[in-house]
Coordinates of C-alpha atoms (C1' of nucleotides) in Angstrom, one line a residue:
Chain A
M129 CA -15.3 -92.5 39.3
N130 CA -13.0 -89.6 39.7
A131 CA -13.8 -89.2 35.3
P132 CA -12.6 -85.9 34.3
T133 CA -15.0 -83.7 34.4
S134 CA -15.7 -80.5 32.4
S135 CA -14.7 -77.1 33.8
S136 CA -18.3 -75.3 33.4
S137 CA -20.0 -78.2 35.4
D138 CA -21.6 -77.5 38.4
F139 CA -24.8 -78.1 40.5
I140 CA -27.1 -75.6 38.8
R141 CA -25.9 -76.8 35.6
D142 CA -26.9 -80.6 36.4
I143 CA -30.7 -78.5 37.8
V144 CA -30.5 -77.2 34.6
A145 CA -30.1 -80.2 32.6
A146 CA -32.2 -82.5 34.9
D147 CA -34.8 -80.0 34.1
R148 CA -34.8 -79.6 30.4
A149 CA -34.6 -83.4 30.6
A150 CA -38.0 -83.9 32.2
G151 CA -39.2 -81.6 30.1
R152 CA -39.8 -78.6 32.4
H153 CA -40.5 -75.6 31.1
G154 CA -41.4 -76.2 27.6
G155 CA -37.5 -77.5 28.0
R156 CA -37.2 -73.5 27.8
V157 CA -34.0 -72.4 29.3
V158 CA -34.1 -68.4 30.2
T159 CA -31.7 -67.2 33.2
R160 CA -31.0 -63.3 33.8
F161 CA -28.8 -61.0 35.6
P162 CA -30.6 -58.1 37.7
P163 CA -28.4 -55.7 38.8
E164 CA -29.5 -52.8 40.6
P165 CA -28.1 -50.0 39.3
N166 CA -27.0 -48.0 42.8
G167 CA -22.7 -48.6 41.1
Y168 CA -20.6 -50.4 39.2
L169 CA -20.3 -53.6 38.1
H170 CA -17.2 -55.6 39.9
I171 CA -15.7 -59.0 39.7
G172 CA -18.3 -61.0 41.7
H173 CA -20.8 -59.2 39.1
A174 CA -19.1 -60.5 36.6
K175 CA -19.2 -64.7 38.0
A176 CA -23.4 -64.1 38.1
I177 CA -22.7 -62.7 34.5
C178 CA -20.5 -65.5 33.4
L179 CA -23.4 -68.0 34.6
N180 CA -26.1 -66.4 33.9
F181 CA -24.8 -65.5 30.3
G182 CA -23.3 -68.9 30.3
I183 CA -26.1 -71.5 30.8
A184 CA -28.3 -70.0 28.4
A185 CA -25.8 -70.0 26.0
E186 CA -24.6 -73.8 26.6
N187 CA -28.6 -74.5 26.4
P188 CA -29.8 -74.9 22.9
G189 CA -32.5 -72.4 22.6
G190 CA -31.7 -70.5 26.4
I191 CA -31.5 -66.7 27.0
C192 CA -30.3 -64.4 29.3
H193 CA -31.7 -61.1 30.0
L194 CA -30.6 -58.3 31.9
R195 CA -32.8 -56.9 34.1
F196 CA -32.5 -53.7 36.1
D197 CA -33.7 -54.1 39.5
D198 CA -35.1 -50.3 39.9
T199 CA -37.2 -50.3 42.6
N200 CA -35.6 -48.1 44.8
P201 CA -35.1 -44.9 43.6
T202 CA -33.5 -43.1 45.9
T203 CA -30.2 -45.3 45.4
E204 CA -30.1 -45.2 41.6
D205 CA -29.2 -43.7 38.5
P206 CA -29.1 -43.9 34.8
E207 CA -25.3 -43.5 34.9
Y208 CA -25.1 -46.8 36.5
V209 CA -27.1 -48.0 34.1
H210 CA -25.5 -46.9 31.1
A211 CA -22.2 -48.5 33.0
I212 CA -23.4 -52.0 33.6
Q213 CA -24.6 -52.0 29.6
D214 CA -21.3 -51.2 28.5
D215 CA -19.5 -53.6 31.2
V216 CA -21.7 -56.5 30.8
R217 CA -21.1 -56.1 26.5
W218 CA -17.2 -55.7 27.5
L219 CA -17.5 -58.6 29.2
G220 CA -18.6 -60.6 25.9
F221 CA -21.7 -61.0 26.8
D222 CA -25.3 -60.5 24.9
W223 CA -28.8 -60.0 25.9
Q224 CA -30.0 -60.0 22.4
G225 CA -32.5 -57.3 23.4
N226 CA -33.8 -58.3 25.9
M227 CA -33.1 -55.3 28.1
F228 CA -35.6 -54.6 31.0
Y229 CA -36.3 -52.8 33.9
A230 CA -38.8 -53.6 36.8
S231 CA -39.7 -50.3 36.7
D232 CA -41.7 -50.7 33.4
Y233 CA -43.7 -53.5 35.3
F234 CA -45.0 -51.2 37.9
E235 CA -48.2 -50.9 36.9
R236 CA -48.8 -54.8 36.8
L237 CA -46.8 -54.9 40.1
H238 CA -49.8 -52.7 41.6
A239 CA -52.8 -55.1 39.9
F240 CA -51.1 -57.7 41.5
A241 CA -50.9 -56.3 44.8
V242 CA -54.6 -55.0 44.2
T243 CA -55.1 -58.6 43.8
L244 CA -53.2 -59.6 46.6
I245 CA -55.6 -57.1 49.0
R246 CA -58.7 -58.5 47.3
K247 CA -57.5 -62.6 48.3
E248 CA -56.7 -61.2 51.7
K249 CA -53.3 -61.9 51.4
A250 CA -52.3 -58.5 52.0
Y251 CA -53.2 -55.2 53.8
V252 CA -51.8 -51.9 54.4
D253 CA -51.2 -52.1 57.6
S254 CA -50.5 -48.1 59.6
L255 CA -47.6 -49.1 62.5
T256 CA -44.0 -46.9 62.3
A257 CA -41.0 -47.9 61.4
E258 CA -40.1 -49.0 65.0
Q259 CA -44.1 -50.3 65.7
M260 CA -43.2 -52.9 63.1
R261 CA -39.8 -53.8 64.3
E262 CA -41.4 -54.8 68.1
Y263 CA -44.4 -56.5 66.5
R264 CA -42.2 -58.4 64.3
G265 CA -40.8 -60.4 67.2
T266 CA -37.0 -61.7 67.6
L267 CA -34.8 -64.5 66.1
T268 CA -36.2 -66.3 68.7
E269 CA -39.5 -65.2 70.0
P270 CA -42.7 -64.8 67.1
G271 CA -44.1 -61.9 66.4
R272 CA -47.2 -60.4 67.3
N273 CA -50.3 -59.1 64.9
S274 CA -50.8 -55.8 63.8
P275 CA -53.9 -54.3 64.8
F276 CA -54.2 -53.2 62.0
R277 CA -54.0 -56.2 59.8
A278 CA -57.4 -57.1 60.2
R279 CA -59.1 -54.5 58.1
S280 CA -61.4 -54.8 56.1
I281 CA -60.8 -55.1 52.1
D282 CA -62.4 -52.3 51.7
E283 CA -60.9 -50.4 53.4
N284 CA -57.1 -51.8 52.5
L285 CA -58.1 -50.9 49.1
D286 CA -59.0 -47.4 49.9
L287 CA -55.5 -46.7 51.6
F288 CA -54.1 -48.7 48.7
A289 CA -55.3 -46.5 46.3
R290 CA -54.8 -43.4 48.6
M291 CA -51.6 -44.2 49.1
R292 CA -50.6 -44.2 45.2
A293 CA -52.3 -41.3 45.1
G294 CA -49.9 -39.5 46.9
E295 CA -52.4 -39.0 49.5
C296 CA -49.9 -40.2 52.9
P297 CA -46.4 -39.3 53.7
D298 CA -43.5 -41.4 53.6
G299 CA -44.0 -44.4 56.2
A300 CA -47.4 -43.5 57.2
H301 CA -48.7 -46.7 56.1
V302 CA -46.6 -49.6 54.1
L303 CA -48.8 -53.2 52.3
R304 CA -47.6 -56.0 53.4
A305 CA -47.8 -59.9 52.9
K306 CA -50.5 -61.5 54.9
I307 CA -48.5 -64.6 55.7
D308 CA -47.4 -65.2 59.4
M309 CA -46.5 -63.7 62.0
A310 CA -45.0 -66.5 64.1
S311 CA -43.3 -67.8 61.6
P312 CA -39.8 -69.1 63.0
N313 CA -38.6 -67.1 59.2
I314 CA -38.5 -64.1 59.5
N315 CA -39.3 -63.2 55.9
L316 CA -42.6 -64.5 56.6
R317 CA -43.8 -62.5 59.4
D318 CA -46.0 -60.0 56.9
P319 CA -43.0 -58.5 54.6
V320 CA -43.6 -55.2 53.6
L321 CA -44.4 -55.4 50.0
Y322 CA -44.9 -51.7 49.0
R323 CA -43.6 -48.5 50.8
I324 CA -44.4 -44.8 50.5
R325 CA -41.4 -43.0 48.4
H326 CA -41.8 -39.3 47.5
A327 CA -38.8 -39.4 45.2
T328 CA -38.2 -38.8 41.6
H329 CA -37.5 -42.1 40.0
Y330 CA -34.6 -41.9 37.7
R331 CA -36.8 -43.6 34.8
T332 CA -40.7 -43.5 36.3
G333 CA -39.9 -39.7 37.6
T334 CA -43.0 -38.7 39.7
T335 CA -46.0 -40.9 38.3
W336 CA -45.2 -42.9 41.4
C337 CA -44.6 -42.7 44.8
I338 CA -44.7 -46.3 46.7
Y339 CA -42.4 -48.9 45.1
P340 CA -42.8 -52.6 45.3
A341 CA -40.1 -54.1 47.2
Y342 CA -37.1 -56.1 46.0
D343 CA -39.6 -59.8 47.5
F344 CA -42.8 -58.1 45.5
A345 CA -41.2 -56.7 42.3
H346 CA -38.5 -59.6 42.0
P347 CA -40.4 -63.1 41.9
L348 CA -43.1 -61.3 40.1
S349 CA -40.7 -60.2 37.0
D350 CA -38.9 -63.3 36.8
A351 CA -42.5 -64.4 36.5
L352 CA -43.4 -62.4 33.9
E353 CA -40.2 -62.8 31.8
G354 CA -40.8 -66.7 31.7
I355 CA -37.3 -67.0 33.9
T356 CA -36.8 -70.1 34.0
H357 CA -34.3 -70.5 36.7
S358 CA -33.7 -67.6 38.6
L359 CA -29.9 -67.5 39.9
C360 CA -29.4 -65.5 42.9
T361 CA -26.9 -65.6 46.3
L362 CA -26.5 -67.7 49.5
E363 CA -28.6 -64.6 51.9
F364 CA -31.6 -65.0 49.7
E365 CA -32.2 -69.0 50.9
D366 CA -34.3 -67.7 53.5
H367 CA -36.4 -65.4 50.9
R368 CA -36.9 -68.5 48.9
P369 CA -40.3 -69.7 50.6
L370 CA -41.6 -65.8 50.4
Y371 CA -40.6 -65.9 46.7
D372 CA -42.6 -69.0 45.7
W373 CA -45.2 -67.8 48.2
V374 CA -45.4 -64.3 45.7
V375 CA -45.6 -66.4 42.9
A376 CA -48.1 -68.5 43.9
E377 CA -50.4 -66.2 45.3
S378 CA -50.3 -64.2 42.6
E379 CA -51.1 -66.6 40.2
V380 CA -49.2 -66.1 37.7
P381 CA -49.1 -69.0 35.0
H382 CA -45.2 -69.2 34.8
R383 CA -43.3 -70.7 38.1
P384 CA -39.7 -69.4 37.9
Q385 CA -37.4 -71.5 40.6
Q386 CA -34.9 -69.6 42.6
I387 CA -31.6 -71.5 43.1
E388 CA -28.5 -69.9 45.1
F389 CA -24.9 -69.9 45.0
A390 CA -22.3 -68.2 46.9
R391 CA -21.1 -64.9 46.1
L392 CA -16.9 -64.3 45.0
N393 CA -15.4 -63.0 47.7
L394 CA -11.0 -62.2 46.9
T395 CA -8.5 -61.5 49.3
F396 CA -6.7 -58.2 49.6
T397 CA -9.6 -56.3 48.6
V398 CA -13.2 -55.0 48.9
M399 CA -16.2 -56.6 46.9
S400 CA -19.1 -54.6 48.8
K401 CA -20.7 -51.8 47.3
R402 CA -21.1 -49.9 50.1
K403 CA -17.5 -49.8 50.9
M404 CA -16.4 -49.5 47.2
L405 CA -19.3 -46.3 47.4
E406 CA -17.3 -44.7 50.4
L407 CA -13.9 -45.3 49.2
V408 CA -15.1 -43.5 46.0
G409 CA -17.2 -41.5 48.2
K410 CA -13.8 -40.4 51.0
K411 CA -11.5 -40.0 48.0
L412 CA -9.4 -43.1 48.9
V413 CA -9.5 -44.0 45.6
A414 CA -9.5 -42.3 42.3
G415 CA -13.0 -43.4 41.1
W416 CA -14.9 -45.9 40.7
D417 CA -12.1 -47.0 37.3
D418 CA -9.5 -46.9 40.0
P419 CA -7.1 -50.0 39.0
R420 CA -6.8 -50.8 42.8
L421 CA -10.7 -51.7 43.0
P422 CA -12.1 -55.4 41.4
T423 CA -14.6 -53.5 39.3
I424 CA -14.4 -54.2 36.0
R425 CA -13.4 -51.0 35.1
G426 CA -11.3 -50.7 37.7
L427 CA -9.6 -53.8 35.9
R428 CA -10.5 -52.9 32.8
R429 CA -7.8 -49.7 33.5
R430 CA -5.1 -52.2 34.7
G431 CA -5.2 -54.0 31.1
V432 CA -7.1 -56.8 32.2
T433 CA -8.5 -58.6 29.7
P434 CA -12.8 -60.0 29.6
E435 CA -10.8 -63.7 28.5
A436 CA -9.1 -63.0 31.2
V437 CA -11.8 -62.5 33.8
R438 CA -14.2 -65.3 31.8
A439 CA -11.2 -68.0 32.0
F440 CA -11.0 -66.8 36.0
C441 CA -15.0 -67.3 36.2
E442 CA -15.3 -70.8 34.7
H443 CA -12.8 -71.8 36.7
I444 CA -13.3 -70.6 40.9
G445 CA -16.8 -72.5 39.9
V446 CA -20.3 -72.4 41.5
A447 CA -20.7 -73.7 44.7
K448 CA -23.1 -73.4 47.9
R449 CA -20.1 -72.6 50.4
D450 CA -18.4 -70.0 51.5
A451 CA -15.6 -69.1 49.8
I452 CA -12.5 -66.6 49.7
V453 CA -10.7 -66.6 46.8
E454 CA -7.4 -65.5 46.4
M455 CA -6.3 -63.4 44.2
Q456 CA -3.4 -65.1 42.7
L457 CA -5.7 -67.1 40.9
L458 CA -7.1 -64.2 39.3
E459 CA -3.4 -62.6 38.9
H460 CA -2.7 -65.8 37.4
F461 CA -5.0 -65.8 35.3
I462 CA -4.7 -62.4 33.8
R463 CA -1.2 -63.7 33.5
E464 CA -1.6 -66.6 31.6
D465 CA -3.8 -64.1 28.9
L466 CA -1.4 -61.5 29.4
N467 CA 1.2 -63.3 27.9
K468 CA 0.0 -64.5 24.5
R469 CA -1.2 -61.2 24.0
S470 CA 1.4 -58.8 24.9
P471 CA 4.0 -57.8 22.9
R472 CA 7.4 -56.8 25.0
V473 CA 9.3 -54.2 25.1
M474 CA 12.1 -53.0 26.7
A475 CA 11.4 -50.3 29.0
V476 CA 13.5 -49.1 32.2
L477 CA 11.7 -48.0 35.2
K478 CA 14.5 -46.1 37.5
P479 CA 17.3 -45.6 35.1
L480 CA 21.2 -45.5 34.9
K481 CA 23.1 -43.6 32.6
V482 CA 25.7 -46.1 30.2
T483 CA 28.5 -44.6 27.8
I484 CA 29.8 -46.9 26.1
D485 CA 32.9 -46.0 25.9
N486 CA 34.1 -47.8 22.6
F487 CA 30.7 -47.5 20.2
P488 CA 31.1 -43.8 17.9
E489 CA 29.6 -41.0 18.8
G490 CA 26.6 -40.1 17.0
V491 CA 26.2 -43.3 14.8
V492 CA 22.7 -45.2 15.6
E493 CA 22.6 -48.6 15.4
E494 CA 19.0 -50.7 14.7
L495 CA 18.7 -53.9 16.1
E496 CA 15.9 -56.1 16.1
A497 CA 14.3 -57.4 18.5
V498 CA 11.1 -60.5 18.6
N499 CA 7.9 -58.6 19.1
N500 CA 6.4 -61.9 21.5
P501 CA 9.0 -65.3 21.5
E502 CA 5.7 -67.0 21.9
D503 CA 3.8 -65.7 18.8
P504 CA 5.8 -65.5 15.8
S505 CA 2.9 -64.1 14.2
A506 CA 3.5 -61.2 16.0
G507 CA 7.2 -59.8 13.8
T508 CA 9.6 -58.1 14.7
R509 CA 10.8 -54.0 15.4
K510 CA 13.9 -52.4 15.3
V511 CA 15.4 -50.9 18.9
P512 CA 17.8 -47.6 18.3
F513 CA 21.1 -48.8 19.9
S514 CA 24.0 -46.0 20.7
R515 CA 26.3 -45.1 22.5
N516 CA 24.5 -43.5 25.1
L517 CA 21.6 -45.9 26.9
Y518 CA 20.2 -46.2 30.1
I519 CA 19.8 -49.8 32.2
E520 CA 17.7 -50.5 35.1
Q521 CA 20.0 -49.5 38.5
D522 CA 19.2 -52.9 39.8
D523 CA 21.2 -54.5 37.0
F524 CA 24.3 -53.2 38.5
R525 CA 25.8 -53.9 42.0
E526 CA 29.0 -51.9 42.5
T527 CA 30.6 -54.7 45.0
P528 CA 28.4 -57.8 43.6
P529 CA 27.0 -60.5 46.3
A530 CA 27.2 -63.9 45.4
Q531 CA 25.4 -65.6 42.6
Y532 CA 24.6 -61.9 41.0
F533 CA 25.5 -62.0 37.8
R534 CA 24.8 -58.8 36.3
L535 CA 26.8 -55.6 36.2
S536 CA 29.4 -54.7 38.2
P537 CA 32.9 -53.2 37.3
G538 CA 35.2 -55.6 35.1
R539 CA 31.8 -58.1 34.6
E540 CA 30.1 -58.5 31.6
V541 CA 26.4 -59.1 30.7
R542 CA 24.6 -59.2 27.3
L543 CA 22.0 -56.1 26.3
R544 CA 19.1 -57.8 25.3
Y545 CA 19.4 -57.4 21.3
G546 CA 22.3 -56.1 21.1
Y547 CA 25.9 -56.6 22.3
I548 CA 27.9 -57.8 25.3
L549 CA 28.8 -55.2 27.6
K550 CA 31.6 -54.8 30.1
C551 CA 31.5 -52.5 32.8
V552 CA 35.0 -50.4 33.2
S553 CA 33.9 -48.1 36.0
A554 CA 31.3 -46.6 38.1
T555 CA 31.0 -42.6 38.5
K556 CA 29.8 -42.2 42.2
H557 CA 28.4 -38.7 43.3
P558 CA 31.0 -36.8 45.7
E559 CA 28.9 -36.4 48.5
S560 CA 26.0 -39.1 48.3
G561 CA 28.3 -41.9 46.6
E562 CA 25.4 -42.7 45.1
I563 CA 26.6 -44.5 41.6
T564 CA 25.5 -41.6 39.1
E565 CA 26.8 -43.7 35.6
L566 CA 29.3 -46.5 34.3
H567 CA 31.3 -46.7 31.6
C568 CA 31.4 -49.7 29.5
T569 CA 33.0 -51.2 26.4
Y570 CA 31.0 -53.1 24.3
D571 CA 32.2 -56.5 22.7
P572 CA 31.3 -55.6 18.7
D573 CA 31.9 -59.0 17.8
T574 CA 28.9 -60.4 19.7
K575 CA 25.6 -58.7 17.8
S576 CA 22.7 -60.5 18.9
G577 CA 22.0 -63.1 16.5
S578 CA 24.7 -63.1 14.2
P579 CA 27.0 -66.0 13.7
Q580 CA 30.0 -64.7 16.2
A581 CA 27.5 -64.4 18.7
Q582 CA 28.4 -67.7 21.0
R583 CA 30.4 -66.2 23.9
K584 CA 27.4 -66.6 26.4
V585 CA 27.8 -64.1 29.7
K586 CA 25.8 -65.4 32.7
A587 CA 23.0 -62.4 32.7
T588 CA 20.7 -60.1 29.9
I589 CA 19.6 -57.4 30.8
H590 CA 17.3 -54.7 29.0
W591 CA 18.4 -50.9 27.8
V592 CA 16.7 -48.1 25.7
S593 CA 18.9 -45.6 24.0
A594 CA 19.4 -42.2 25.9
S595 CA 18.5 -40.3 22.9
H596 CA 15.8 -42.2 21.7
A597 CA 13.7 -43.4 24.6
I598 CA 10.6 -41.9 25.7
Q599 CA 9.3 -40.6 28.4
A600 CA 7.0 -42.9 31.4
E601 CA 5.2 -42.1 34.4
V602 CA 4.7 -46.0 35.4
R603 CA 1.9 -46.5 38.5
L604 CA 2.8 -49.8 40.2
Y605 CA -0.7 -51.4 41.6
N606 CA -0.4 -53.2 44.8
P607 CA -3.0 -55.2 46.9
L608 CA -5.8 -52.6 47.9
F609 CA -5.0 -53.6 52.2
V610 CA -2.3 -54.4 53.9
T611 CA -4.2 -56.8 56.1
D612 CA -6.7 -59.6 54.7
P613 CA -10.3 -57.9 54.6
A614 CA -11.8 -61.1 55.9
K615 CA -9.2 -60.8 58.7
I616 CA -10.1 -57.1 59.6
P617 CA -12.2 -57.7 62.9
T618 CA -14.5 -54.5 63.0
D619 CA -16.2 -52.8 60.5
D620 CA -15.7 -49.4 61.7
E621 CA -12.9 -47.9 60.8
W622 CA -11.9 -50.8 58.0
T623 CA -10.1 -48.0 56.3
R624 CA -6.6 -47.7 58.2
H625 CA -6.8 -51.1 57.2
L626 CA -5.9 -50.1 53.2
N627 CA -2.5 -50.2 52.2
P628 CA -0.7 -46.9 51.8
H629 CA 1.4 -48.4 49.3
S630 CA -1.6 -49.4 47.4
I631 CA -0.1 -47.3 44.6
E632 CA 3.6 -46.1 44.2
R633 CA 4.0 -43.6 41.3
L634 CA 7.4 -44.2 39.1
T635 CA 7.9 -40.9 36.9
G636 CA 11.1 -40.3 35.2
C637 CA 10.9 -44.3 34.1
L638 CA 12.1 -44.5 29.8
V639 CA 10.3 -46.9 27.8
E640 CA 11.8 -47.9 23.9
P641 CA 10.6 -45.8 21.2
S642 CA 8.5 -48.1 19.7
L643 CA 6.0 -47.1 22.3
S644 CA 5.8 -43.9 20.7
G645 CA 1.7 -43.2 19.8
A646 CA 0.5 -46.4 21.8
P647 CA -3.2 -46.0 21.8
A648 CA -4.5 -46.3 25.7
G649 CA -5.7 -49.6 26.0
A650 CA -2.7 -50.8 24.7
R651 CA -1.0 -53.9 26.8
V652 CA 2.7 -54.2 26.4
Q653 CA 5.0 -56.5 29.0
F654 CA 8.1 -54.6 29.9
E655 CA 11.4 -57.3 29.5
R656 CA 11.5 -58.0 33.2
Q657 CA 9.1 -56.0 34.8
G658 CA 5.6 -57.2 34.4
Y659 CA 2.5 -56.5 32.8
F660 CA 1.3 -52.9 31.8
C661 CA -1.3 -51.0 30.5
V662 CA -1.4 -47.6 28.4
D663 CA -3.6 -45.3 30.9
P664 CA -6.4 -43.2 29.0
D665 CA -4.6 -40.1 30.5
S666 CA -1.5 -41.2 28.6
S667 CA 0.3 -38.4 26.5
P668 CA 2.4 -39.0 23.3
T669 CA 5.2 -37.4 25.3
A670 CA 5.4 -38.6 28.6
M671 CA 3.3 -42.1 28.8
V672 CA 1.4 -43.2 31.5
F673 CA 1.6 -46.9 32.3
N674 CA -0.4 -49.0 34.8
R675 CA 0.8 -52.2 36.5
T676 CA -1.5 -55.1 35.6
V677 CA -0.3 -57.8 38.6
P678 CA 1.8 -56.7 40.9
L679 CA 5.2 -58.1 40.6
K680 CA 7.5 -60.7 42.0
D681 CA 11.1 -60.1 42.4
P682 CA 12.0 -62.4 39.7
W683 CA 16.0 -61.8 41.7
A684 CA 14.6 -61.7 45.0
K685 CA 15.8 -65.2 45.6
I686 CA 19.8 -64.3 45.0
D687 CA 18.8 -61.3 47.4
K688 CA 17.3 -63.0 49.8
S689 CA 20.0 -65.2 50.3
Q690 CA 22.6 -62.3 50.8
Q691 CA 20.1 -61.3 53.5
S692 CA 20.4 -64.3 55.0
R693 CA 23.9 -64.3 55.0
Chain B
rU8 C1' -32.1 -72.4 73.7
rG9 C1' -35.8 -69.9 66.4
rG10 C1' -35.1 -70.8 61.3
rG11 C1' -32.2 -71.7 56.7
rG12 C1' -27.4 -73.0 54.6
rG13 C1' -22.3 -75.1 54.6
rA14 C1' -18.0 -78.3 55.9
rU15 C1' -12.7 -82.3 50.7
rC16 C1' -5.1 -80.1 50.2
rG17 C1' -3.0 -73.5 52.8
rU18 C1' -6.6 -71.8 48.5
rC19 C1' -10.5 -72.9 45.0
rU20 C1' -12.7 -77.1 43.2
rA21 C1' -14.0 -82.9 41.4
rG22 C1' -16.2 -87.0 43.4
rC23 C1' -22.5 -89.2 43.7
rG24 C1' -20.8 -97.2 47.5
rG25 C1' -14.7 -99.1 45.0
rU26 C1' -6.8 -96.7 45.2
rA27 C1' -9.2 -89.2 46.6
rG28 C1' -8.4 -86.0 40.4
rG29 C1' -7.3 -81.1 39.2
rA30 C1' -5.7 -75.8 39.2
rC31 C1' -3.8 -71.4 42.3
rG32 C1' -0.1 -71.4 45.7
rC33 C1' 4.7 -73.3 47.8
rC34 C1' 9.5 -76.4 47.7
rG35 C1' 13.1 -78.1 44.1
rG36 C1' 15.3 -79.1 39.5
rU37 C1' 16.3 -77.7 34.4
rC38 C1' 16.7 -74.1 30.3
rU39 C1' 18.2 -69.0 29.2
rU40 C1' 19.8 -63.8 24.0
rU41 C1' 14.1 -61.2 29.4
rG42 C1' 10.8 -64.3 32.3
rG43 C1' 7.5 -64.0 37.0
rA44 C1' 7.5 -67.5 30.5
rG45 C1' 8.7 -73.4 29.4
rC46 C1' 9.9 -77.8 30.8
rC47 C1' 10.4 -81.6 34.5
rG48 C1' 10.0 -83.7 39.9
rG49 C1' 7.7 -82.8 44.5
rC50 C1' 4.5 -80.6 48.6
rU51 C1' -0.2 -80.9 51.7
rA52 C1' -7.2 -83.0 52.2
rC53 C1' -12.6 -86.0 53.0
rC54 C1' -14.8 -81.8 60.4
rU55 C1' -15.4 -86.0 65.0
rA56 C1' -17.8 -90.0 67.3
rG57 C1' -20.6 -93.9 66.1
rG58 C1' -23.0 -97.4 62.8
rU59 C1' -24.8 -100.1 57.8
rU60 C1' -21.5 -102.3 54.3
rC61 C1' -16.5 -107.1 51.6
rG62 C1' -15.7 -101.8 51.5
rA63 C1' -17.9 -94.9 53.5
rU64 C1' -15.4 -88.4 51.3
rU65 C1' -20.0 -90.8 49.4
rC66 C1' -25.5 -93.7 52.9
rC67 C1' -27.4 -93.5 58.3
rU68 C1' -27.0 -91.3 63.7
rA69 C1' -25.6 -88.1 66.5
rG70 C1' -22.1 -84.4 67.8
rU71 C1' -18.4 -79.9 66.6
rC72 C1' -17.5 -75.1 64.1
rC73 C1' -18.3 -71.6 60.2
rC74 C1' -21.8 -68.5 57.6
rC75 C1' -27.1 -65.8 56.4
rC76 C1' -31.8 -63.8 58.2
rA77 C1' -35.1 -59.6 63.1
rG78 C1' -34.6 -52.4 56.1
rC79 C1' -40.3 -48.9 54.5
rC80 C1' -32.2 -52.0 50.9
rA81 C1' -31.7 -55.6 47.1

RNA sequence: UGGGGGAUCGUCUAGCGGUAGGACGCCGGUCUUUGGAGCCGGCUACCUAGGUUCGAUUCCUAGUCCCCCAGCCA
């Protein structure tokens, strides 16, 4: 009992393992990731991707297909098809040539529909959408049979042919399964199998004007591809009897099995395509790759690595209960991953000028800095040190509170990789009283790493050399919502709950010169400021950095204790 | 008062009749030539009520609460 279990174990993997052990499907395991190309992939999709591709990879000979569920011509676009492939690949998965489109099955799907009509398992209904809704009944009342339900096979065949031939306007008829209008499961009350849509499909053009519905196309696509385990989210549980009905009545040789799991929800963000589309459409975010969005592209632009996403997905597990995962958990995996791979550099977000009065003018000393204390192989670099520096405004207090060990008049701190610095005086703006410059002295005997550098001071601060530092803009990304979306009561005007400070732009930041020419996507950790990623918009003279994980002020404890005094 | 699902620390998850485990988070300590890192310690959970059993988170019964379903979306 209570034996430690592998992190990649869940009820679905148990089912798959049991099926293999029982020799079902000839011991084969074939899964699929079936997005509709009507939007960009997000972290919720990443969960499904990791699950489907993961299960395939764990089972000898297992494969996972990528299939575009493109059965609705009005919402789909090749832009999404490309983006989806790109994102799946970026996440590190390979469909090994097994990429399919439901639209490639349209002819075969149509043939199945004709077969169903011949078996009197499907009929053409000519009720309007509103009438159909009335006939369907409610959750508590059974539905009634459509007056068209009794049409003859020949009439149905003829009508269905006319539908296909384009003789009927949108909405004139639909093809419905003949199941049971009194079923307590509403999905079984003669669901629509085909509808008329005079629209141009991004792949089949105007070849078709009738399109199969999800409930018809999906199970048959699975069957056609030999999918063994068709994993989908919980809201399709009620569709499983229909899924099985379609597969059974269509008499396909292969019987895939639908298994449902809970979709991923994250605090302080949205995962619904509809809402994301609204944010993008109303320009409340910059685009699908806005780093505040939980899209794969947004995460990527923020500097999140595929390894971090996969580690997160593996950790959250797969279960049937509804869950809302805390954003901090995702951030934990991002930090953990970045911590190992990000070189540390010094940066000053809110600069305060410092002049070292006893350091000669015009002299530049090269100090050696460690690139990554956790990875010796990352090596070292030279950082220029001179008479004029900038430090972080927060690293100086004119009247230091208790427990504040950084600079203040008369106090000493160590400059990271450099010398001990002593503050002599602070210059103030004559009117605002704002500190504009610090005059300091340094102790030449305290160079970092030198044997004489024994003296200890209470704090170490970071800095950049004024004449060497490069200009930067830093974008700080905060939670998208002020209130957790799960707690927002109504659906309308939900965008009012967006955090007005979800992005803060800091211009005039300074970073050390080693970052000059850092490519877009390069990840760094600014000493004490967090993890940042070079944005594609970056220019060599004024770099743009996106923060990957919201910052918790490391000194907050001190400041808090100050406030409460 | 229809049908389908689900309830374990604040959060996510393990458990399959035998001392309720892990992770995040939080709290405290420690280290310090960055820390938000590292290290050490602590925190809090089986929806309820019955029953079966030597023993129930696990099995049974009855409740309670939560989620999903009435698109010609997927």
